[in-house]
Every structure is written in structure tokens, then in C-alpha cells.
Amino acid sequence: MNSARTIGAISALPSTLAQLALRDKQQAASASASVSNGSESSAAATQRPQTQPPSVPAATAAAVNKLQLSDTSASVTSSNGDSNKLTHDLQEKEAQQQLKPQKPPLPVRQKPMEIAGYVGFANLPNQVYRKAVKRGFEFTLMVVGASGLGKSTLINSMFLSDVYNAEQYPGPSLRKKKTVAVEATKVMLKENGVNLTLTVVDTPGFGDAVDNTNCWVPILEYVDSKYEEYLTAESRVYRKSIPDNRVHCCLYFIAPSGHGLLPLDIACMQSLSDKVNLVPVIAKADTMTPDEEHLFKKQILNEIAQHKIKIYDFPATLEDAAEESKATQNLRSRVPFAVVGANTIIEIDGKKVRGRRYPWGLVEIENLTHCDFSALRNMVIRTHLQDLKDVTNNVHYENYRCRKLSELGLVDGKARLSNKNPLTQMEEVKREHEQKMKKMEAEMEQVFDMKVKEKMQKLKDSELEMARRHEERKKALDLEIHELEEKRREFEREKKEWEDVNHVTLEELKRRSLGSNSSTDNVDAKKEKKKKKGLF
């Protein structure tokens, strides 16, 4: 029994010794490679922790050690297990480990390499800056609100120029037109070598009519027309320079009533919120006290949230930009902006300010304690002008473009775009067209038959009506003839009675009357002849 076990252990020794020899050979190769790399590499190698070679896993080494111990014990004592079984288990474990899918290595994030010298691509921002300044910038601002809220004055105050002068753009009381119209005014502004093409879109006559139903439709049509112009320009073959006349910001002026938004304001803001960047503005805020202004702002924000009106949302700032985040939070706290417009320069203690003078004091429009004009100007022009353009291009214009392109793929509410062969698709379109024409022809024949039947019925009805009228007329004529016959007989009877009474017939009376007339004519002729003779 012991001899058999010893023979089994001896038969398993070659495979074990082969594995050990392979491990020793790999360790020797790694050692020789470390020596050839130099002292620096050898020092780094000594600092690294020694690990098992990839070809001999730790589990394999442990199994080999276990096998050696089992072989030794098998040769000494008869209580050890069979070495052939251990070798078989070891081979199965190795096969299972080879069949297991290896996980891909995690991607290593490479750090940017620092360049020792100056190459030149750091000059790219300067190139972009010079190109942008040379090309100039475009910005379209729309102002919507009732007449007399100071829209023109506020625009002139924001850009420090006479965009709306008194000669070309009179006040609301001097305007002749009272219908809602959309007027665009384009001016070129220059500041420190930077050109800005400003387009101001005004809506005179908005909310001035007795019936203001759908008075915001011309405004929506104008916004959509500008989107359509830009989409058409993008679809052309030559699109090197595309003018951007899309509305980038809309200032909606709210009357300082203190009672919240009007139904007209709610309907108009709901229609505009999905198409433009809507910024609510409380006009003529100097007519309210600070407490009234605070309550009015709160009420407007509640109504905006209640009616789900989307207004311009300030972009989120980075966590490390604490100063920028504080400025953005300050702007958000001032929405809706309570503004006061003024173009008058007043000098106070040697300092010139823009404001409005009242008997009770002075309102400085650029003082944040008086109104939110400076915050609105900074938001629209200085800090968020590019973001307004980006939101217009990436959100509102893309929504419009998506709607238009989706409409192109619909015919009678069904999608017509498919992945079929063009020839097959043409055949299907032709077949559909023929079926449609046959259907239209059948419908036209049916309509024609119906109209012919109606005409025939009308002719029959008119023929019956004419026959009925002819019979009625014939009966009436017969009745008149009968009446005339009766009257004639009555006349003959009266005539005969008169002749019998006077013993004279009518023919004899006619002759007498003719004879008397002839004698009278002869006498008159003789008298006239005598008169003529007396004259000569």
C-alpha cells in the first residue's frame, strides 16, 4: 500500500518540478534585466515589493507548496492523501483561471505636459479676440409693454445715446397709429474700438385698444419670421456670413399698478416665454415706496410661478467663483427689475448724475438704492449679453428648428421619411398619387351627379310651378272674359232700353252730330275767309 502511494507521488514529481523550474527561470530573467538597467533601476527595483510572476499565480504557488508537503508526507506516512488527485485539482484550477475573463485596465488620466519653452498656441485667445473685434457683434433687444411706460427713455438711458429721438419717434400721445405694429431700429454703437450693431424692436400700440384679443400675435410672428430667416440662410449653399437678427432678449414692461399682473400681461408673457429670453421689468418704479415695490415684486413672482411662465434663468456659476456667484445671486434677488429711466443730467455738489428731479427730492437712476436700472444694464450689456445670445441660439432657435424640420417629415400628420429605396419610394408616392387622383375623380363625379340631380329637380319644380301659374292665370282670364261678357250684355240691354224710350237709335244720333259739326265748320271757314279779305 505504501509502495503504491510512493510510486504515485514519484510519477507526479515531473510536472511539479517543471513548474518550479519555470518559476526559477522567470525570476532569473527578471534579475538579469534589473542588473542591465543600471544602479538607478536596481535601486528602484529593490524598493518595489516583490510579487508573484504573472505566469505563476499565488494560488498556484500555494498549491505547489501544498503538493510538495503532501508528497513528502506520502513518502513518510501512510495517512497523507493521494498526490495524483492533488495534481488533477491543481490543473483544473489553472484551467478555470485561464477561462475567467480578465477585466480591462482602468484608463489612466494623463496630466498635461508642461512645455519647457514657448511654442505659440497660447496666442490663440488673442487671435479669436482680434477676429471677433474685427467682425463686430450683433444684439437684438425687444421691448414690449403698454404705451407711456418709458420704454424709449429706458433704451436711451441704457446705451447712453439717442436711439429714439423726439423727431423721428414722438411720444405716445402724439402718435397717429394706435394699432399694434412691430418697428425695428438699427444703430451702430462703438465703445473702446468694439462695434456693436444694436437692433431695438418696439411694439407701439400694444394694449391701447379696447379689445386687446390676440394683440401679441404680430410680436410672435415677428420673432418666428427672424428664426425662419436664419434657418433659410443656414440651409443655403453659400452661408459664409449669416446676419443674426434673432431676438436675443425681450424686456416686458409691467405697469406699476401694485395689483399684480393683468390678464393681458399673463397671456402675452406665456406666449413669449417659449420663444425668447423674457426679462420682466417694472416701469416707473419711482411711483412706489420701497415696501410697495417689495410686495409688488413678490406678487409678480408668485403669479409667474403660478401660471408657469418661463423667464430668463441666470446661468449657474462654478463653485470656486465665489465672487461671480455672489453677483449672480444679487441679480436673481432683484428680478423683476424695478427701473426708472431718465436722460437728464443733473449736477449735485459738483457731481453730475442721471436722474429725475421732483419737489420731494432727486431720483438717481444709477443708484441701486433708488432703482434697479444699473443691475438691469449690467445684466443685459456687461455680464450676460453673450449668455443671452447663447441661450437664444442653443435653446429657443433649436426648438424652432426642431419643430420646422419635424413638420417637413409629415404629410397629413403622418411621417413620410423612411429608409426605403428611393425608386421604391417613388413608386409608392406615384401609386398614392394615382389613388388620390382616382378618389378625387370619384368624388368629383359624385358631386357632379348630385348637382345634376339637384338641377333636374329644380327644373321639374320650376316647370310644375310654371304650369300651376299658367292654370291660375288661365282661370283668371276666363273669369275676366266672363265678366266682360256680362257687362257687354248689360250694356246692350241698357242701350236698347234707351233707344226704345227716346225713339232714336245711336247711329242716327251719330249722323246728326256729324252733320251739325260739318255745318259749324263751314260757317267758321266763311268767317275766316271774310276776315282775310278785309285785311287786304
XYZ file of C-alpha atoms in Angstrom:
536
model
C 0.000 0.000 0.000
C 2.754 2.395 0.962
C 4.762 1.435 -2.096
C 1.816 2.242 -4.378
C 1.381 5.655 -2.856
C 5.119 6.261 -3.179
C 5.027 5.312 -6.846
C 2.081 7.804 -7.410
C 3.955 10.617 -5.730
C 7.068 9.881 -7.770
C 5.016 9.899 -11.002
C 3.636 13.367 -10.141
C 7.080 14.835 -9.421
C 7.992 15.693 -13.069
C 5.082 18.124 -13.527
C 5.808 19.780 -10.196
C 9.495 20.084 -10.913
C 8.735 21.551 -14.366
C 6.600 24.272 -12.807
C 9.260 25.100 -10.239
C 11.925 25.235 -12.946
C 9.795 27.624 -14.987
C 9.363 29.925 -11.974
C 13.119 29.917 -11.271
C 13.860 30.689 -14.909
C 11.495 33.696 -14.871
C 12.996 35.032 -11.651
C 16.494 34.730 -13.146
C 15.422 36.577 -16.297
C 13.931 39.406 -14.251
C 17.043 39.624 -12.125
C 19.319 39.862 -15.183
C 17.117 42.580 -16.660
C 17.294 44.586 -13.439
C 21.094 44.338 -13.420
C 21.343 45.571 -17.019
C 19.218 48.631 -16.284
C 21.865 50.135 -14.043
C 22.157 51.125 -10.492
C 19.241 53.511 -10.646
C 16.897 50.834 -11.922
C 18.198 48.310 -9.458
C 17.553 50.707 -6.590
C 14.019 51.259 -7.808
C 13.559 47.522 -8.157
C 14.732 46.889 -4.608
C 12.268 49.475 -3.311
C 9.355 47.808 -5.102
C 7.599 44.984 -3.254
C 8.240 41.550 -4.726
C 5.216 39.969 -6.317
C 4.419 36.655 -7.933
C 5.128 36.431 -11.658
C 2.038 36.722 -13.790
C 2.545 33.234 -15.234
C 2.514 31.575 -11.777
C -0.329 32.928 -9.661
C -0.281 32.944 -5.869
C -2.880 30.214 -5.713
C -0.708 28.037 -7.960
C 2.355 28.572 -5.773
C 0.382 27.719 -2.667
C -0.942 24.607 -4.351
C 2.585 23.606 -5.375
C 3.831 24.017 -1.798
C 0.919 22.024 -0.583
C 1.734 19.347 -3.142
C 5.360 19.190 -2.023
C 4.302 18.787 1.586
C 1.831 16.124 0.609
C 4.479 14.256 -1.401
C 6.907 14.307 1.486
C 4.307 13.133 3.910
C 3.235 10.404 1.477
C 6.722 9.003 1.398
C 6.924 9.037 5.191
C 3.459 8.161 6.467
C 0.517 6.304 5.046
C -2.119 8.822 6.302
C -1.437 11.501 3.595
C -3.704 11.914 0.515
C -3.016 10.786 -2.997
C -0.697 13.160 -4.952
C -2.379 12.324 -8.289
C -5.634 13.809 -7.016
C -3.864 16.973 -5.876
C -2.192 17.350 -9.262
C -5.522 16.932 -11.025
C -7.119 19.598 -8.793
C -4.226 21.953 -9.495
C -4.630 21.557 -13.260
C -8.388 22.200 -13.017
C -7.826 25.399 -11.026
C -5.318 26.649 -13.584
C -7.763 25.922 -16.447
C -10.563 27.775 -14.618
C -8.343 30.808 -14.023
C -7.404 30.893 -17.710
C -11.070 30.701 -18.750
C -12.073 33.625 -16.483
C -12.479 36.928 -18.445
C -9.822 39.406 -17.484
C -11.002 42.906 -16.568
C -9.707 45.664 -18.847
C -7.269 48.007 -17.190
C -8.672 51.284 -15.929
C -7.874 54.291 -18.142
C -5.096 56.381 -16.735
C -5.779 60.120 -16.781
C -2.812 61.745 -18.346
C -1.678 65.046 -16.974
C -0.930 67.802 -19.497
C 2.707 68.048 -20.279
C 4.427 71.269 -19.382
C 6.461 72.688 -22.222
C 9.907 73.951 -21.380
C 9.900 76.752 -23.973
C 7.367 78.943 -25.817
C 5.652 77.291 -28.806
C 2.914 79.813 -29.639
C -0.507 78.206 -29.363
C -1.093 80.192 -26.168
C -1.722 83.091 -28.545
C -4.985 81.526 -29.787
C -7.248 83.594 -27.466
C -5.677 86.763 -28.841
C -6.390 85.610 -32.394
C -10.017 84.887 -31.511
C -10.289 88.280 -29.809
C -8.895 90.177 -32.800
C -11.157 88.303 -35.201
C -14.239 88.946 -33.064
C -13.445 92.645 -32.695
C -12.868 92.978 -36.427
C -16.158 91.238 -37.240
C -18.156 93.124 -34.614
C -21.092 91.980 -32.535
C -24.846 91.909 -33.086
C -27.546 92.159 -30.459
C -31.317 92.446 -30.808
C -33.354 93.782 -27.906
C -37.163 93.769 -27.906
C -39.248 95.970 -25.634
C -42.900 95.052 -25.088
C -45.384 96.956 -22.982
C -48.212 99.440 -22.987
C -47.653 102.960 -24.277
C -46.402 105.570 -21.845
C -44.330 103.260 -19.614
C -40.999 104.826 -20.612
C -39.629 102.159 -22.969
C -37.885 104.605 -25.311
C -36.441 106.596 -22.418
C -35.067 103.453 -20.785
C -33.369 102.314 -24.017
C -31.726 105.713 -24.452
C -30.574 105.604 -20.820
C -29.150 102.081 -21.121
C -26.997 102.775 -24.182
C -26.252 106.457 -23.426
C -27.349 107.503 -26.918
C -30.413 108.857 -28.693
C -31.656 105.596 -30.154
C -35.131 107.102 -30.016
C -35.054 110.842 -30.713
C -38.039 113.108 -30.322
C -38.277 113.992 -34.033
C -38.411 110.533 -35.569
C -40.108 108.806 -32.621
C -42.675 111.065 -30.949
C -44.319 110.231 -27.665
C -47.389 108.019 -27.359
C -49.742 110.985 -27.134
C -48.505 112.347 -30.486
C -48.666 109.106 -32.430
C -51.388 108.733 -35.009
C -51.346 104.960 -35.277
C -52.988 103.076 -32.464
C -52.767 99.558 -33.880
C -50.196 97.024 -32.761
C -47.144 97.201 -35.010
C -43.564 95.979 -34.811
C -40.871 98.550 -35.581
C -37.159 97.707 -35.686
C -34.499 100.384 -35.240
C -30.880 99.512 -36.022
C -27.964 101.636 -34.801
C -24.195 101.151 -34.762
C -22.559 101.747 -31.380
C -18.796 101.914 -30.769
C -17.042 101.687 -27.427
C -13.249 101.333 -26.987
C -12.841 100.050 -30.536
C -15.596 97.411 -30.211
C -18.512 97.752 -32.651
C -21.994 96.662 -31.620
C -24.865 96.553 -34.096
C -27.854 97.131 -31.847
C -31.355 96.399 -33.108
C -34.174 97.644 -30.890
C -37.610 96.203 -31.653
C -40.518 98.276 -30.349
C -44.228 97.434 -30.289
C -46.187 100.711 -30.411
C -49.909 100.391 -29.827
C -49.638 97.292 -27.645
C -52.519 97.189 -25.157
C -54.023 100.510 -26.298
C -57.155 99.125 -27.968
C -60.490 98.490 -26.293
C -60.390 94.845 -27.375
C -56.842 93.505 -26.941
C -57.610 89.951 -28.001
C -54.576 88.367 -29.669
C -52.755 91.689 -29.792
C -49.491 89.808 -29.167
C -49.789 87.770 -32.380
C -47.820 90.319 -34.506
C -44.984 90.096 -31.971
C -44.881 86.293 -32.168
C -44.994 86.438 -35.959
C -42.032 88.823 -35.977
C -39.967 86.526 -33.715
C -40.810 83.469 -35.842
C -40.007 85.351 -39.054
C -36.495 86.122 -37.791
C -35.980 82.477 -36.849
C -37.220 81.489 -40.306
C -34.799 83.921 -41.981
C -31.875 82.475 -40.037
C -32.931 78.887 -40.800
C -33.247 79.703 -44.509
C -29.804 81.318 -44.515
C -28.337 78.248 -42.815
C -29.911 75.943 -45.403
C -28.322 77.706 -48.360
C -25.239 76.503 -50.156
C -23.340 79.747 -49.558
C -23.548 80.594 -45.867
C -20.279 82.340 -45.167
C -21.824 85.331 -43.427
C -25.237 84.940 -41.838
C -26.692 88.082 -40.228
C -28.119 87.324 -36.815
C -31.354 89.301 -36.494
C -32.946 86.911 -33.997
C -34.422 88.444 -30.846
C -31.907 87.767 -28.069
C -33.702 89.447 -25.169
C -37.228 90.736 -24.514
C -37.864 93.314 -21.806
C -41.518 93.094 -20.812
C -42.675 96.294 -19.098
C -45.224 95.926 -16.319
C -47.318 98.878 -15.241
C -46.672 99.912 -11.581
C -50.251 99.268 -10.525
C -49.403 97.424 -7.318
C -52.109 94.812 -8.008
C -50.104 92.155 -9.832
C -50.144 91.157 -13.466
C -53.037 91.921 -15.775
C -54.661 89.121 -17.823
C -53.107 90.688 -20.926
C -49.647 90.537 -19.314
C -50.099 86.880 -18.358
C -51.296 85.806 -21.815
C -48.558 87.714 -23.624
C -45.760 86.506 -21.321
C -46.936 82.902 -21.654
C -46.775 83.194 -25.438
C -43.324 84.829 -25.467
C -41.641 82.727 -22.780
C -41.080 79.733 -25.099
C -39.592 81.829 -27.910
C -37.321 84.493 -26.372
C -35.383 85.265 -23.213
C -38.062 87.048 -21.200
C -36.985 89.587 -18.576
C -39.835 91.227 -16.591
C -39.351 94.920 -15.791
C -41.453 97.147 -13.524
C -41.658 100.522 -15.251
C -41.676 103.878 -13.469
C -40.713 102.376 -10.130
C -40.361 105.866 -8.602
C -44.162 105.918 -8.202
C -43.984 103.298 -5.425
C -42.493 103.229 -1.956
C -39.810 100.619 -1.138
C -42.310 98.499 0.788
C -44.844 98.652 -2.032
C -42.134 97.763 -4.515
C -41.018 94.749 -2.463
C -44.577 93.429 -2.120
C -45.276 94.055 -5.807
C -42.166 92.078 -6.827
C -43.158 89.203 -4.578
C -46.677 89.143 -6.002
C -45.394 89.179 -9.595
C -43.011 86.276 -8.920
C -45.832 84.271 -7.333
C -48.075 84.827 -10.359
C -45.239 83.937 -12.747
C -44.697 80.662 -10.901
C -48.447 80.016 -10.689
C -49.008 80.427 -14.445
C -45.756 78.569 -15.301
C -44.201 81.454 -17.185
C -40.571 80.815 -18.129
C -38.382 83.841 -17.590
C -34.655 84.158 -18.244
C -32.720 81.999 -15.785
C -29.252 83.189 -14.889
C -26.576 80.567 -15.646
C -25.098 78.578 -12.786
C -21.582 79.611 -11.762
C -18.646 77.454 -10.722
C -18.135 76.647 -7.087
C -14.732 78.290 -6.944
C -16.033 81.528 -8.477
C -17.451 82.876 -5.234
C -17.478 86.491 -6.348
C -19.293 85.691 -9.591
C -21.804 83.527 -7.732
C -22.493 86.376 -5.318
C -23.119 88.797 -8.214
C -25.465 86.323 -9.911
C -27.359 85.781 -6.667
C -27.698 89.548 -6.292
C -29.179 89.817 -9.802
C -31.633 86.991 -9.140
C -32.837 88.695 -5.979
C -33.728 91.836 -7.975
C -35.989 90.102 -10.532
C -38.315 91.640 -11.680
C -36.186 94.757 -12.126
C -37.820 97.943 -10.871
C -36.354 100.631 -13.131
C -36.554 104.359 -13.711
C -35.439 105.920 -16.992
C -34.038 109.414 -17.394
C -31.886 111.234 -19.959
C -31.461 114.402 -17.917
C -28.061 115.118 -16.350
C -28.309 116.899 -13.003
C -25.354 118.370 -11.144
C -25.285 117.938 -7.365
C -22.353 119.207 -5.295
C -20.136 119.263 -8.376
C -21.108 115.703 -9.348
C -23.121 115.030 -12.498
C -25.699 112.250 -12.298
C -28.542 110.994 -14.445
C -31.858 111.271 -12.703
C -35.238 112.887 -12.290
C -35.888 115.854 -10.025
C -39.091 116.004 -8.012
C -40.358 118.511 -5.463
C -39.637 115.973 -2.730
C -36.150 115.072 -3.913
C -33.971 113.537 -6.618
C -34.060 110.025 -8.096
C -30.673 108.802 -9.339
C -31.248 106.057 -11.895
C -27.713 104.664 -11.481
C -28.054 104.362 -7.710
C -29.036 100.822 -6.673
C -30.713 102.129 -3.524
C -33.151 104.106 -5.706
C -33.901 101.608 -8.509
C -32.571 98.522 -10.327
C -31.543 100.311 -13.508
C -27.809 99.680 -13.038
C -28.399 95.993 -12.275
C -30.535 95.596 -15.424
C -27.985 97.409 -17.603
C -25.105 95.346 -16.219
C -27.033 92.126 -16.760
C -28.110 92.875 -20.335
C -24.933 94.531 -21.604
C -21.912 93.793 -19.427
C -22.211 90.369 -17.831
C -24.856 88.263 -19.609
C -25.043 89.572 -23.175
C -23.178 86.581 -24.611
C -25.176 84.156 -22.480
C -28.409 85.672 -23.806
C -27.187 85.064 -27.344
C -26.086 81.506 -26.482
C -29.433 80.627 -24.905
C -31.246 82.067 -27.917
C -29.119 80.011 -30.310
C -28.916 76.760 -28.337
C -32.404 76.611 -26.817
C -35.055 78.777 -28.468
C -33.728 78.609 -32.028
C -33.054 74.870 -31.759
C -36.615 74.292 -30.549
C -37.961 76.260 -33.504
C -35.635 74.430 -35.903
C -36.691 71.062 -34.498
C -40.360 71.934 -34.942
C -39.843 73.082 -38.522
C -37.785 70.051 -39.510
C -40.284 67.687 -37.906
C -43.058 69.351 -39.895
C -41.126 68.711 -43.121
C -41.297 64.969 -42.486
C -45.071 64.935 -42.036
C -47.745 64.635 -44.686
C -51.311 64.842 -43.403
C -49.985 64.228 -39.883
C -48.036 61.075 -40.906
C -44.283 60.653 -41.193
C -43.067 60.383 -44.774
C -39.327 59.906 -44.132
C -38.198 56.295 -44.364
C -35.158 54.135 -45.136
C -36.646 52.599 -48.259
C -35.110 52.506 -51.701
C -35.680 55.838 -53.491
C -37.105 54.084 -56.557
C -39.475 52.068 -54.400
C -40.415 55.179 -52.506
C -41.078 56.991 -55.796
C -43.286 54.135 -56.940
C -45.198 54.268 -53.672
C -45.603 58.029 -53.977
C -46.796 57.597 -57.563
C -49.242 54.878 -56.505
C -50.516 57.030 -53.658
C -50.894 59.944 -56.052
C -52.854 57.819 -58.526
C -55.106 56.514 -55.781
C -55.606 60.037 -54.556
C -56.472 61.218 -58.079
C -58.927 58.334 -58.557
C -60.518 59.140 -55.249
C -60.770 62.803 -56.194
C -62.232 61.843 -59.591
C -64.826 59.625 -57.944
C -65.682 62.372 -55.505
C -65.962 64.910 -58.334
C -68.225 62.563 -60.327
C -70.339 62.029 -57.278
C -70.594 65.757 -56.713
C -71.369 66.313 -60.401
C -74.142 63.710 -60.342
C -75.524 65.219 -57.217
C -75.518 68.692 -58.739
C -77.148 67.387 -61.949
C -79.874 65.715 -59.921
C -80.406 68.865 -57.949
C -80.600 70.900 -61.145
C -83.079 68.475 -62.731
C -85.206 68.551 -59.627
C -85.123 72.338 -59.669
C -86.134 72.357 -63.339
C -89.009 69.970 -62.621
C -90.113 72.061 -59.699
C -89.950 75.228 -61.788
C -91.886 73.517 -64.608
C -94.603 72.456 -62.188
C -94.661 75.944 -60.733
C -94.998 77.487 -64.181
C -97.824 75.074 -65.104
C -99.582 75.917 -61.894
C -99.210 79.631 -62.547
C -100.415 79.150 -66.145
C -103.542 77.394 -64.943
C -104.174 80.087 -62.386
C -103.668 82.802 -64.994
C -105.919 80.993 -67.463
C -108.655 80.707 -64.884
C -108.308 84.380 -64.076
C -108.544 85.323 -67.777
C -111.591 83.150 -68.262
C -113.189 84.812 -65.296
C -112.402 88.268 -66.688
C -113.829 87.278 -70.101
C -116.996 86.057 -68.456
C -117.302 89.313 -66.520
C -116.741 91.353 -69.670
C -119.419 89.358 -71.500
C -121.812 90.036 -68.674
C -121.035 93.739 -68.798
C -121.462 93.775 -72.571
C -124.830 92.128 -72.380
C -125.848 94.586 -69.684
C -124.714 97.475 -71.901
C -126.678 96.142 -74.891
C -129.744 95.798 -72.758
C -129.440 99.367 -71.419
C -128.793 100.666 -74.930
C -131.896 99.026 -76.279
C -133.989 100.379 -73.446
C -132.713 103.923 -74.054
C -133.414 103.731 -77.766
C -136.909 102.477 -77.045
C -137.538 105.311 -74.634
C -136.144 108.121 -76.909
C -137.226 106.589 -80.252
C -133.790 107.342 -81.594
C -131.030 104.959 -82.425
C -127.410 105.600 -81.726
C -126.495 105.526 -85.440
C -128.976 108.325 -86.125
C -127.565 110.388 -83.291
C -124.076 109.911 -84.701
C -125.204 111.163 -88.096
C -126.886 114.205 -86.576
C -123.871 115.050 -84.580
C -121.637 114.704 -87.632
C -123.959 116.937 -89.683
C -124.058 119.652 -87.066
C -120.282 119.566 -86.812
C -119.873 119.932 -90.576
C -122.237 122.956 -90.734
C -120.427 124.618 -87.920
C -117.135 124.058 -89.682
C -118.468 125.656 -92.889
C -119.681 128.774 -91.052
C -116.340 129.151 -89.332
C -114.499 128.776 -92.607
C -116.573 131.522 -94.238
C -115.956 133.897 -91.374
C -112.209 133.362 -91.553
C -112.294 133.948 -95.307
C -114.123 137.238 -94.870
C -111.592 138.366 -92.310
C -108.737 137.608 -94.643
C -110.426 139.609 -97.427
C -110.909 142.599 -95.124
C -107.238 142.641 -94.298
C -106.189 143.138 -97.971
